[in-house]
Amino acid sequence: MALISRLTTGSKIFLSREKRHRFIKECSIFNCEVVVELLCHKVQDPSQTTQMRALCGLACLMCTDLLSLEQIFSVTHVRLTQLSNGTAGPVTNKATKLLRQFEALLGFSVIRTITTEDTPVDQSSYKLNMADQIPFGARDAVLKHSDTLPEDMPQIRGYDFNQGVDHRALLQSYLTTGFQASSFAMAVQEINKMIDRRLEPVEDQENACDSQQSQSGCTIFLGYTSNLISAGVRETIRYLVQHKMVDVIVTTAGGIEEDLIKCLAPTYLGEFSLPGKELRQRGINRIGNLLVPNDNYCKFEDWLMPILDQMVLEQKTEGTCWTPSKMIHRLGKEINNPDSVYYWAYKNDIPVFSPALTDGSLGDMIYFHSYKNPGLVLDIVEDIRRMNCKAVFAKSTGMIILGGGLVKHHIANANLMRNGADFAVFVNTGQEFDGSDSGARPDEAVSWGKIRMDAKPVKIYADATIVFPLLVAETFAHQASKLTADKKGV
């Protein structure tokens, strides 16, 4: 028929809009069932262009009411199925698309079988079963074949309380629990690696003076934000310092003053929802759900001012060059209270670095004191050299950082000086999507050279008040007998 010949003859594989409209108009005056039969015959033409133009003609008829979709499908489905099973290409794609359109419009699936010219097709095997057949392609999409996973890959399985309550076994089961529980278990493994390395013997280093000489196989840097000292994590940190389980501490001003203030007056448990206006009128300060009476800071001022006077005097008469770490060492000595983190840091000669020492109540008191007795100087340059050398001359280093901000970056940057820490555990709730250092994953630190490329750092996305005491229980406290075997002054 001339109509079909005109439609399927041409150099382009697709029909123009004008040709489509003319074809549909002319079809209306012919027997459309015959037109479909002829198009189906043209679909078998050796020419890919002819095949594509014939398929386009079928697509045009599907968009009209000249024939029902069921009628068109009954004539074309065999050939369309054969084409859809062929080698990938425009014709195969077009045939597959038409089959999917039929299924979407009619609500049944095509039972596909690969046929050849030599294999007759049983027309009865192609049934329009709207209720029982799976839609075309759905089974392949849902039941996609899986690659075989490694045999040593852990399988997810949680703790079985039928075994009774064994808290250590419960925490060990976290490794195969998934999500942040698994991150916790991996952090336990990472810290235990630090401890194992720490217990290795240390050889004398040629280029290090006595003050720089590494005292253990792994120098552990512990960093934490001030809110953790305000909270009960203070006692966990004090335990580590008391028993010389860490080598270097970095914290903020609040992380210093809150420890000292707690030796003078307590912090209380309140609620997150307490209204700020009412608390301000009552002279009560809120840290999350913790409450600190303002009188605590008044007591802190009374205790601190005489010490600042003495520091100024020693600076003037003895030439003492004060640094933040030296000041913290002095405050630990003066507080003389075994509940204090910094008392034990003083007793065990563990350096505490706080480059932002003036950002808090300590800064307030130094500011007030500068009017009464001016002249106190704190040198941060000496501290940065001392801290960086702790990393440079270490046999290996580990970072345990609770929270983010200054403490996280200050420790990481010191480890840059040795081309990265060997071990690292971060605990915080920060996300990386705002570009903050606090939320950055350990892999970002690898890119800066702050964690070594062959390290296996761990980040736990969690509240450190929940996680850190459990981490210590599974690591430092569990290995306390080894870690404290040769310690003195504890």
Coordinates of C-alpha atoms in Angstrom, one line a residue:
M1 CA 0.0 0.0 0.0
A2 CA 1.3 3.4 -1.0
L3 CA 0.4 4.8 2.5
I4 CA 2.8 2.4 4.2
S5 CA 5.5 2.9 1.6
R6 CA 5.5 6.6 2.0
L7 CA 5.6 6.3 5.8
T8 CA 8.5 3.9 5.9
T9 CA 10.6 5.4 3.1
G10 CA 13.1 8.1 4.1
S11 CA 16.6 8.8 5.3
K12 CA 15.6 9.8 8.9
I13 CA 14.7 7.2 11.5
F14 CA 12.0 9.4 13.1
L15 CA 8.9 10.9 11.6
S16 CA 8.4 14.6 11.4
R17 CA 5.3 16.1 13.1
E18 CA 3.8 16.8 9.6
K19 CA 4.3 13.2 8.5
R20 CA 2.7 11.9 11.7
H21 CA -0.4 14.1 11.3
R22 CA -0.8 13.1 7.6
F23 CA -0.4 9.4 8.3
I24 CA -3.1 9.5 11.0
K25 CA -5.4 11.5 8.7
E26 CA -5.0 9.0 5.9
C27 CA -5.4 6.0 8.2
S28 CA -8.9 7.2 9.0
I29 CA -10.1 6.3 5.5
F30 CA -8.5 2.9 5.4
N31 CA -9.0 -0.4 7.2
C32 CA -6.8 0.3 10.2
E33 CA -6.4 -3.4 11.0
V34 CA -4.8 -3.9 7.6
V35 CA -2.5 -0.9 8.2
V36 CA -1.3 -2.4 11.5
E37 CA -0.6 -5.7 9.8
L38 CA 1.4 -4.0 7.1
L39 CA 3.4 -1.9 9.6
C40 CA 4.1 -5.1 11.6
H41 CA 5.4 -6.6 8.4
K42 CA 7.6 -3.6 7.8
V43 CA 9.0 -3.9 11.3
Q44 CA 10.7 -7.1 10.0
D45 CA 12.5 -5.2 7.2
P46 CA 16.3 -5.6 7.2
S47 CA 16.7 -1.8 7.2
Q48 CA 16.9 -0.3 10.6
T49 CA 15.5 3.0 9.3
T50 CA 12.5 1.2 7.9
Q51 CA 12.0 -0.6 11.1
M52 CA 12.2 2.6 13.2
R53 CA 9.7 4.5 10.9
A54 CA 7.3 1.5 11.1
L55 CA 7.5 1.5 14.9
C56 CA 6.9 5.2 14.9
G57 CA 3.7 4.6 12.8
L58 CA 2.5 2.1 15.4
A59 CA 3.1 4.6 18.1
C60 CA 1.0 7.1 16.2
L61 CA -1.9 4.7 15.9
M62 CA -1.7 4.0 19.7
C63 CA -2.5 7.6 20.3
T64 CA -5.7 7.5 18.3
D65 CA -9.1 6.0 18.7
L66 CA -9.1 4.4 15.2
L67 CA -8.3 1.0 16.8
S68 CA -8.4 -0.2 20.4
L69 CA -5.0 -0.8 22.2
E70 CA -6.0 -4.4 22.6
Q71 CA -6.4 -4.8 18.8
I72 CA -3.1 -3.2 18.1
F73 CA -1.4 -5.3 20.8
S74 CA -2.8 -8.6 19.6
V75 CA -1.3 -8.0 16.1
T76 CA 2.1 -6.5 17.2
H77 CA 3.1 -8.1 20.5
V78 CA 5.0 -11.1 19.0
R79 CA 7.2 -9.0 16.8
L80 CA 7.7 -6.3 19.5
T81 CA 8.8 -8.9 22.0
Q82 CA 11.3 -10.4 19.5
L83 CA 12.7 -6.9 18.9
S84 CA 12.9 -6.1 22.6
N85 CA 15.0 -9.2 23.1
G86 CA 17.5 -8.3 20.4
T87 CA 20.8 -6.5 20.4
A88 CA 20.7 -3.1 22.1
G89 CA 20.1 -0.3 19.8
P90 CA 17.4 2.2 18.7
V91 CA 15.0 -0.5 17.3
T92 CA 15.3 -2.6 20.5
N93 CA 14.8 0.5 22.7
K94 CA 11.8 1.6 20.7
A95 CA 10.1 -1.8 20.8
T96 CA 10.7 -2.1 24.5
K97 CA 9.2 1.4 25.0
L98 CA 6.1 0.5 23.1
L99 CA 5.7 -2.7 25.1
R100 CA 5.9 -0.7 28.4
Q101 CA 3.4 1.7 27.1
F102 CA 1.0 -1.1 26.4
E103 CA 1.4 -2.5 29.9
A104 CA 1.0 0.9 31.5
L105 CA -2.2 1.6 29.5
L106 CA -3.7 -1.9 29.6
G107 CA -2.5 -3.1 33.0
F108 CA -1.1 -6.5 32.0
S109 CA 2.4 -7.9 31.4
V110 CA 3.9 -9.4 28.3
I111 CA 5.0 -13.0 28.6
R112 CA 8.3 -12.7 26.7
T113 CA 9.9 -15.6 24.9
I114 CA 12.9 -15.3 22.6
T115 CA 11.9 -16.6 19.2
T116 CA 13.7 -17.0 15.9
E117 CA 12.5 -17.2 12.3
D118 CA 12.8 -21.0 12.5
T119 CA 10.8 -21.3 15.7
P120 CA 7.1 -20.8 15.3
V121 CA 5.4 -18.7 18.0
D122 CA 2.5 -20.1 19.9
Q123 CA 0.1 -17.2 19.8
S124 CA -1.9 -18.7 22.7
S125 CA 1.1 -18.1 25.0
Y126 CA 0.6 -14.4 24.9
K127 CA -2.3 -13.7 27.1
L128 CA -3.9 -10.6 28.3
N129 CA -4.1 -11.4 32.0
M130 CA -4.7 -8.2 33.9
A131 CA -4.8 -9.8 37.4
D132 CA -2.2 -12.5 37.4
Q133 CA 0.8 -11.3 35.4
I134 CA 3.8 -9.3 36.7
P135 CA 4.3 -6.1 34.8
F136 CA 7.0 -6.0 32.2
G137 CA 10.4 -5.5 33.7
A138 CA 9.2 -5.4 37.3
R139 CA 10.5 -8.9 38.2
D140 CA 13.9 -8.1 36.8
A141 CA 14.1 -4.8 38.6
V142 CA 13.0 -6.3 42.0
L143 CA 14.8 -9.6 41.8
K144 CA 18.1 -8.4 40.5
H145 CA 20.9 -10.8 40.9
S146 CA 23.4 -10.1 43.7
D147 CA 27.2 -10.4 43.6
T148 CA 28.7 -12.7 46.2
L149 CA 30.0 -10.8 49.3
P150 CA 33.3 -11.8 51.0
E151 CA 33.0 -14.7 53.3
D152 CA 34.7 -12.8 56.2
M153 CA 32.2 -9.9 56.1
P154 CA 30.5 -9.6 59.5
Q155 CA 26.8 -10.6 59.6
I156 CA 24.4 -8.4 61.5
R157 CA 23.4 -9.9 64.8
G158 CA 22.5 -8.1 68.1
Y159 CA 22.8 -9.1 71.7
D160 CA 20.6 -12.0 72.9
F161 CA 19.2 -11.2 76.4
N162 CA 18.3 -14.9 76.8
Q163 CA 22.0 -15.2 77.8
G164 CA 21.4 -13.0 80.8
V165 CA 22.7 -9.4 81.4
D166 CA 26.4 -9.2 80.6
H167 CA 27.2 -5.6 80.0
R168 CA 30.6 -6.3 78.5
A169 CA 29.2 -8.8 76.1
L170 CA 26.4 -6.4 75.3
L171 CA 28.9 -3.7 74.3
Q172 CA 31.0 -6.2 72.3
S173 CA 27.9 -7.2 70.4
Y174 CA 27.7 -3.6 69.1
L175 CA 30.2 -4.5 66.4
T176 CA 27.6 -6.5 64.5
T177 CA 24.6 -4.4 65.6
G178 CA 25.0 -1.8 62.8
F179 CA 24.7 2.0 62.6
Q180 CA 26.5 4.0 65.4
A181 CA 26.7 0.9 67.6
S182 CA 29.1 -0.5 65.1
S183 CA 31.0 2.8 65.0
F184 CA 31.3 2.6 68.8
A185 CA 32.7 -0.9 68.6
M186 CA 35.2 0.1 65.9
A187 CA 36.2 3.1 68.1
V188 CA 36.9 0.6 70.9
Q189 CA 39.2 -1.3 68.6
E190 CA 41.0 1.9 67.5
I191 CA 41.6 3.0 71.1
N192 CA 42.8 -0.4 72.1
K193 CA 45.3 -0.2 69.2
M194 CA 46.6 3.0 70.7
I195 CA 46.9 1.3 74.1
D196 CA 48.7 -1.7 72.6
R197 CA 51.2 0.6 70.8
R198 CA 51.5 2.7 73.9
L199 CA 52.8 -0.3 75.9
E200 CA 55.6 -0.9 73.4
P201 CA 59.1 -0.1 74.6
V202 CA 60.5 3.3 73.5
E203 CA 64.1 3.9 72.3
D204 CA 65.9 7.2 72.9
Q205 CA 65.5 9.7 70.1
E206 CA 68.7 11.4 68.8
N207 CA 67.1 14.8 67.9
A208 CA 64.9 15.1 70.9
C209 CA 65.8 16.8 74.2
D210 CA 64.6 15.4 77.5
S211 CA 61.5 17.6 77.5
Q212 CA 60.6 16.4 74.0
Q213 CA 61.5 12.7 74.5
S214 CA 58.5 10.5 73.9
Q215 CA 57.6 8.5 77.1
S216 CA 55.5 5.8 75.4
G217 CA 55.0 3.9 72.2
C218 CA 52.0 6.0 71.4
T219 CA 51.5 9.6 72.5
I220 CA 47.7 10.0 73.1
F221 CA 46.2 13.5 72.6
L222 CA 42.8 14.0 74.4
G223 CA 40.7 16.9 73.4
Y224 CA 37.2 17.9 74.7
T225 CA 34.9 20.8 74.8
S226 CA 34.0 22.6 78.0
N227 CA 30.4 21.2 78.2
L228 CA 31.8 17.8 79.0
I229 CA 33.6 19.1 82.0
S230 CA 30.4 20.8 83.0
A231 CA 28.7 17.4 82.7
G232 CA 29.6 14.2 84.5
V233 CA 32.2 13.2 81.8
R234 CA 34.6 15.3 84.0
E235 CA 35.0 12.3 86.3
T236 CA 35.8 10.0 83.4
I237 CA 38.4 12.4 82.1
R238 CA 39.9 12.9 85.6
Y239 CA 40.3 9.1 85.8
L240 CA 42.4 9.1 82.7
V241 CA 44.6 11.9 83.9
Q242 CA 44.9 10.6 87.4
H243 CA 46.3 7.3 86.1
K244 CA 48.5 8.9 83.4
M245 CA 46.6 7.2 80.6
V246 CA 46.9 10.2 78.2
D247 CA 49.8 12.4 77.4
V248 CA 48.5 15.7 76.1
I249 CA 45.2 17.5 76.8
V250 CA 43.6 20.3 74.7
T251 CA 40.4 22.1 75.8
T252 CA 38.8 25.5 75.9
A253 CA 38.7 28.0 78.7
G254 CA 35.4 26.6 80.0
G255 CA 37.0 23.2 80.1
I256 CA 39.5 24.6 82.6
E257 CA 37.3 26.9 84.7
E258 CA 34.3 24.5 85.1
D259 CA 36.6 21.9 86.6
L260 CA 38.0 24.4 89.1
I261 CA 34.7 25.9 89.9
K262 CA 33.2 22.4 90.7
C263 CA 35.9 22.2 93.4
L264 CA 34.4 25.3 95.0
A265 CA 30.6 24.7 94.4
P266 CA 28.4 22.2 92.6
T267 CA 26.6 22.2 89.3
Y268 CA 23.0 21.0 89.3
L269 CA 20.7 19.0 87.1
G270 CA 17.8 21.0 85.6
E271 CA 15.9 20.9 82.4
F272 CA 16.5 22.0 78.8
S273 CA 13.2 23.8 78.8
L274 CA 13.8 26.2 81.7
P275 CA 13.1 29.8 80.5
G276 CA 16.2 31.9 80.1
K277 CA 14.5 35.1 81.3
E278 CA 13.4 33.6 84.6
L279 CA 16.8 32.0 85.1
R280 CA 18.6 35.3 84.5
Q281 CA 16.4 37.1 87.0
R282 CA 17.3 34.4 89.6
G283 CA 21.1 34.5 88.8
I284 CA 21.1 31.0 87.5
N285 CA 23.1 30.0 84.3
R286 CA 22.0 27.1 82.1
I287 CA 24.3 24.8 80.2
G288 CA 21.8 22.5 78.4
N289 CA 20.0 20.9 81.2
L290 CA 22.7 21.8 83.8
L291 CA 22.4 24.7 86.1
V292 CA 25.3 26.8 87.5
P293 CA 24.4 29.4 90.1
N294 CA 26.2 32.7 89.4
D295 CA 27.5 32.6 93.0
N296 CA 29.8 29.9 91.8
Y297 CA 31.6 32.4 89.6
C298 CA 31.8 34.8 92.4
K299 CA 33.6 32.2 94.5
F300 CA 35.8 31.5 91.5
E301 CA 36.8 35.2 91.4
D302 CA 37.6 35.2 95.1
W303 CA 39.8 32.2 94.6
L304 CA 41.5 33.3 91.4
M305 CA 42.4 36.9 92.0
P306 CA 45.2 36.3 94.6
I307 CA 46.7 33.7 92.2
L308 CA 46.8 36.2 89.4
D309 CA 48.5 38.7 91.7
Q310 CA 51.1 36.2 92.5
M311 CA 51.6 35.4 88.8
V312 CA 52.2 39.1 88.0
L313 CA 54.7 39.3 90.9
E314 CA 56.6 36.3 89.7
Q315 CA 56.6 37.7 86.2
K316 CA 58.1 40.9 87.4
T317 CA 60.5 39.7 90.0
E318 CA 61.6 36.3 88.6
G319 CA 61.2 36.8 84.9
T320 CA 58.6 34.0 84.6
C321 CA 57.2 33.8 81.1
W322 CA 53.7 32.6 81.5
T323 CA 51.9 30.6 78.9
P324 CA 48.3 29.2 79.0
S325 CA 49.7 25.7 79.8
K326 CA 51.9 27.1 82.6
M327 CA 49.0 29.0 84.0
I328 CA 46.8 25.8 84.0
H329 CA 49.6 23.9 85.6
R330 CA 49.7 26.5 88.4
L331 CA 45.9 26.5 88.8
G332 CA 46.0 22.7 89.2
K333 CA 48.6 23.1 91.9
E334 CA 46.7 25.8 93.7
I335 CA 43.3 24.0 93.7
N336 CA 44.9 21.1 95.5
N337 CA 41.8 18.9 95.2
P338 CA 41.8 15.3 94.0
D339 CA 38.4 15.7 92.4
S340 CA 40.0 18.1 89.9
V341 CA 41.2 17.0 86.4
Y342 CA 44.0 19.7 86.5
Y343 CA 45.2 18.8 90.0
W344 CA 46.1 15.4 88.5
A345 CA 47.5 17.0 85.4
Y346 CA 49.8 19.1 87.7
K347 CA 50.7 16.0 89.8
N348 CA 51.5 13.9 86.8
D349 CA 53.1 16.6 84.7
I350 CA 50.6 16.2 81.8
P351 CA 50.5 19.4 79.7
V352 CA 47.1 21.1 79.1
F353 CA 46.9 23.4 76.2
S354 CA 44.2 26.0 75.8
P355 CA 45.0 28.6 73.2
A356 CA 41.6 30.3 73.8
L357 CA 42.1 30.5 77.5
T358 CA 40.6 34.0 77.7
D359 CA 37.3 32.9 76.1
G360 CA 35.3 32.3 79.3
S361 CA 35.1 33.1 82.9
L362 CA 38.9 33.0 83.1
G363 CA 39.0 35.7 80.5
D364 CA 36.5 37.7 82.5
M365 CA 38.6 37.5 85.6
I366 CA 41.8 38.3 83.7
Y367 CA 40.0 41.3 82.3
F368 CA 38.9 42.5 85.7
H369 CA 42.3 41.9 87.2
S370 CA 44.0 43.9 84.4
Y371 CA 42.4 47.0 86.0
K372 CA 43.4 46.2 89.5
N373 CA 46.9 44.9 88.8
P374 CA 47.9 45.2 85.1
G375 CA 50.8 43.6 83.4
L376 CA 50.1 39.9 83.2
V377 CA 51.3 38.4 79.9
L378 CA 50.4 35.0 78.5
D379 CA 52.6 33.8 75.6
I380 CA 50.9 31.4 73.2
V381 CA 54.0 31.0 70.9
E382 CA 55.9 28.9 73.5
D383 CA 52.9 26.7 73.9
I384 CA 52.4 26.0 70.2
R385 CA 56.0 25.0 69.8
R386 CA 55.8 22.7 72.9
M387 CA 52.6 21.1 71.7
N388 CA 53.7 20.6 68.1
C389 CA 56.9 19.0 69.3
K390 CA 54.9 16.5 71.4
A391 CA 53.6 15.2 68.0
V392 CA 56.8 15.6 66.0
F393 CA 59.0 13.6 68.4
A394 CA 56.3 10.9 69.2
K395 CA 56.9 7.3 68.1
S396 CA 53.3 7.2 67.1
T397 CA 50.3 9.3 68.0
G398 CA 46.6 8.8 68.7
M399 CA 43.8 11.4 68.8
I400 CA 40.7 11.1 70.9
I401 CA 38.6 14.2 70.4
L402 CA 35.2 14.8 72.0
G403 CA 33.3 17.6 70.3
G404 CA 34.7 19.9 67.7
G405 CA 35.9 23.4 67.1
L406 CA 39.2 24.6 68.5
V407 CA 40.1 21.4 70.4
K408 CA 39.6 19.2 67.3
H409 CA 41.6 21.4 64.9
H410 CA 44.4 22.3 67.4
I411 CA 45.2 18.6 68.0
A412 CA 44.8 17.6 64.3
N413 CA 47.0 20.5 63.2
A414 CA 49.8 19.5 65.7
N415 CA 49.7 16.0 64.1
L416 CA 50.1 17.6 60.7
M417 CA 53.7 18.4 61.8
R418 CA 54.4 14.6 61.7
N419 CA 52.5 13.9 58.6
G420 CA 49.4 12.7 60.4
A421 CA 48.2 10.8 63.5
D422 CA 48.4 7.0 63.4
F423 CA 45.1 6.5 65.2
A424 CA 42.0 8.7 65.6
V425 CA 38.6 8.6 67.2
F426 CA 36.2 11.5 66.9
V427 CA 32.9 11.7 68.9
N428 CA 30.5 14.4 68.0
T429 CA 27.1 15.2 66.5
G430 CA 28.4 17.6 63.8
Q431 CA 27.6 17.2 60.1
E432 CA 30.0 18.0 57.3
F433 CA 27.5 19.7 55.0
D434 CA 28.1 23.2 56.2
G435 CA 31.8 22.9 55.7
S436 CA 32.6 23.2 59.4
D437 CA 35.7 21.6 60.9
S438 CA 33.6 20.4 63.8
G439 CA 31.5 18.3 61.5
A440 CA 34.2 17.1 59.1
R441 CA 34.7 13.4 58.8
P442 CA 38.2 12.0 59.5
D443 CA 38.8 11.5 55.8
E444 CA 38.9 15.3 55.4
A445 CA 41.7 15.4 57.9
V446 CA 43.5 12.7 55.8
S447 CA 43.4 15.1 52.8
W448 CA 45.2 17.8 54.9
G449 CA 47.9 15.3 56.2
K450 CA 46.5 15.4 59.8
I451 CA 45.7 11.7 59.8
R452 CA 47.9 9.2 58.0
M453 CA 46.7 7.7 54.8
D454 CA 47.1 4.2 56.1
A455 CA 45.2 4.9 59.3
K456 CA 41.7 3.6 60.0
P457 CA 40.1 6.5 61.9
V458 CA 36.6 6.3 63.4
K459 CA 33.9 8.9 64.0
I460 CA 30.9 8.2 66.2
Y461 CA 27.9 10.4 65.6
A462 CA 26.7 10.6 69.2
D463 CA 26.5 12.6 72.4
A464 CA 29.8 12.1 74.1
T465 CA 28.1 12.0 77.6
I466 CA 26.6 8.7 76.5
V467 CA 29.5 7.3 74.6
F468 CA 32.7 8.3 76.2
P469 CA 32.3 6.6 79.6
L470 CA 31.5 3.4 77.8
L471 CA 34.5 3.8 75.5
V472 CA 36.7 4.2 78.6
A473 CA 35.1 1.2 80.2
E474 CA 36.0 -1.0 77.2
T475 CA 39.5 0.3 76.7
F476 CA 41.5 2.2 79.3
A477 CA 39.7 0.9 82.4
H478 CA 39.7 -2.6 81.1
Q479 CA 43.5 -2.5 80.5
A480 CA 44.2 -0.4 83.6
S481 CA 46.5 -3.0 85.2
K482 CA 48.8 -2.9 82.2
L483 CA 48.7 0.9 81.8
T484 CA 49.4 1.7 85.5
A485 CA 51.9 -1.1 86.2
D486 CA 54.9 1.2 86.1
K487 CA 53.3 4.5 86.9
K488 CA 54.3 6.5 90.0
G489 CA 52.8 9.4 91.7
V490 CA 49.2 8.2 91.2

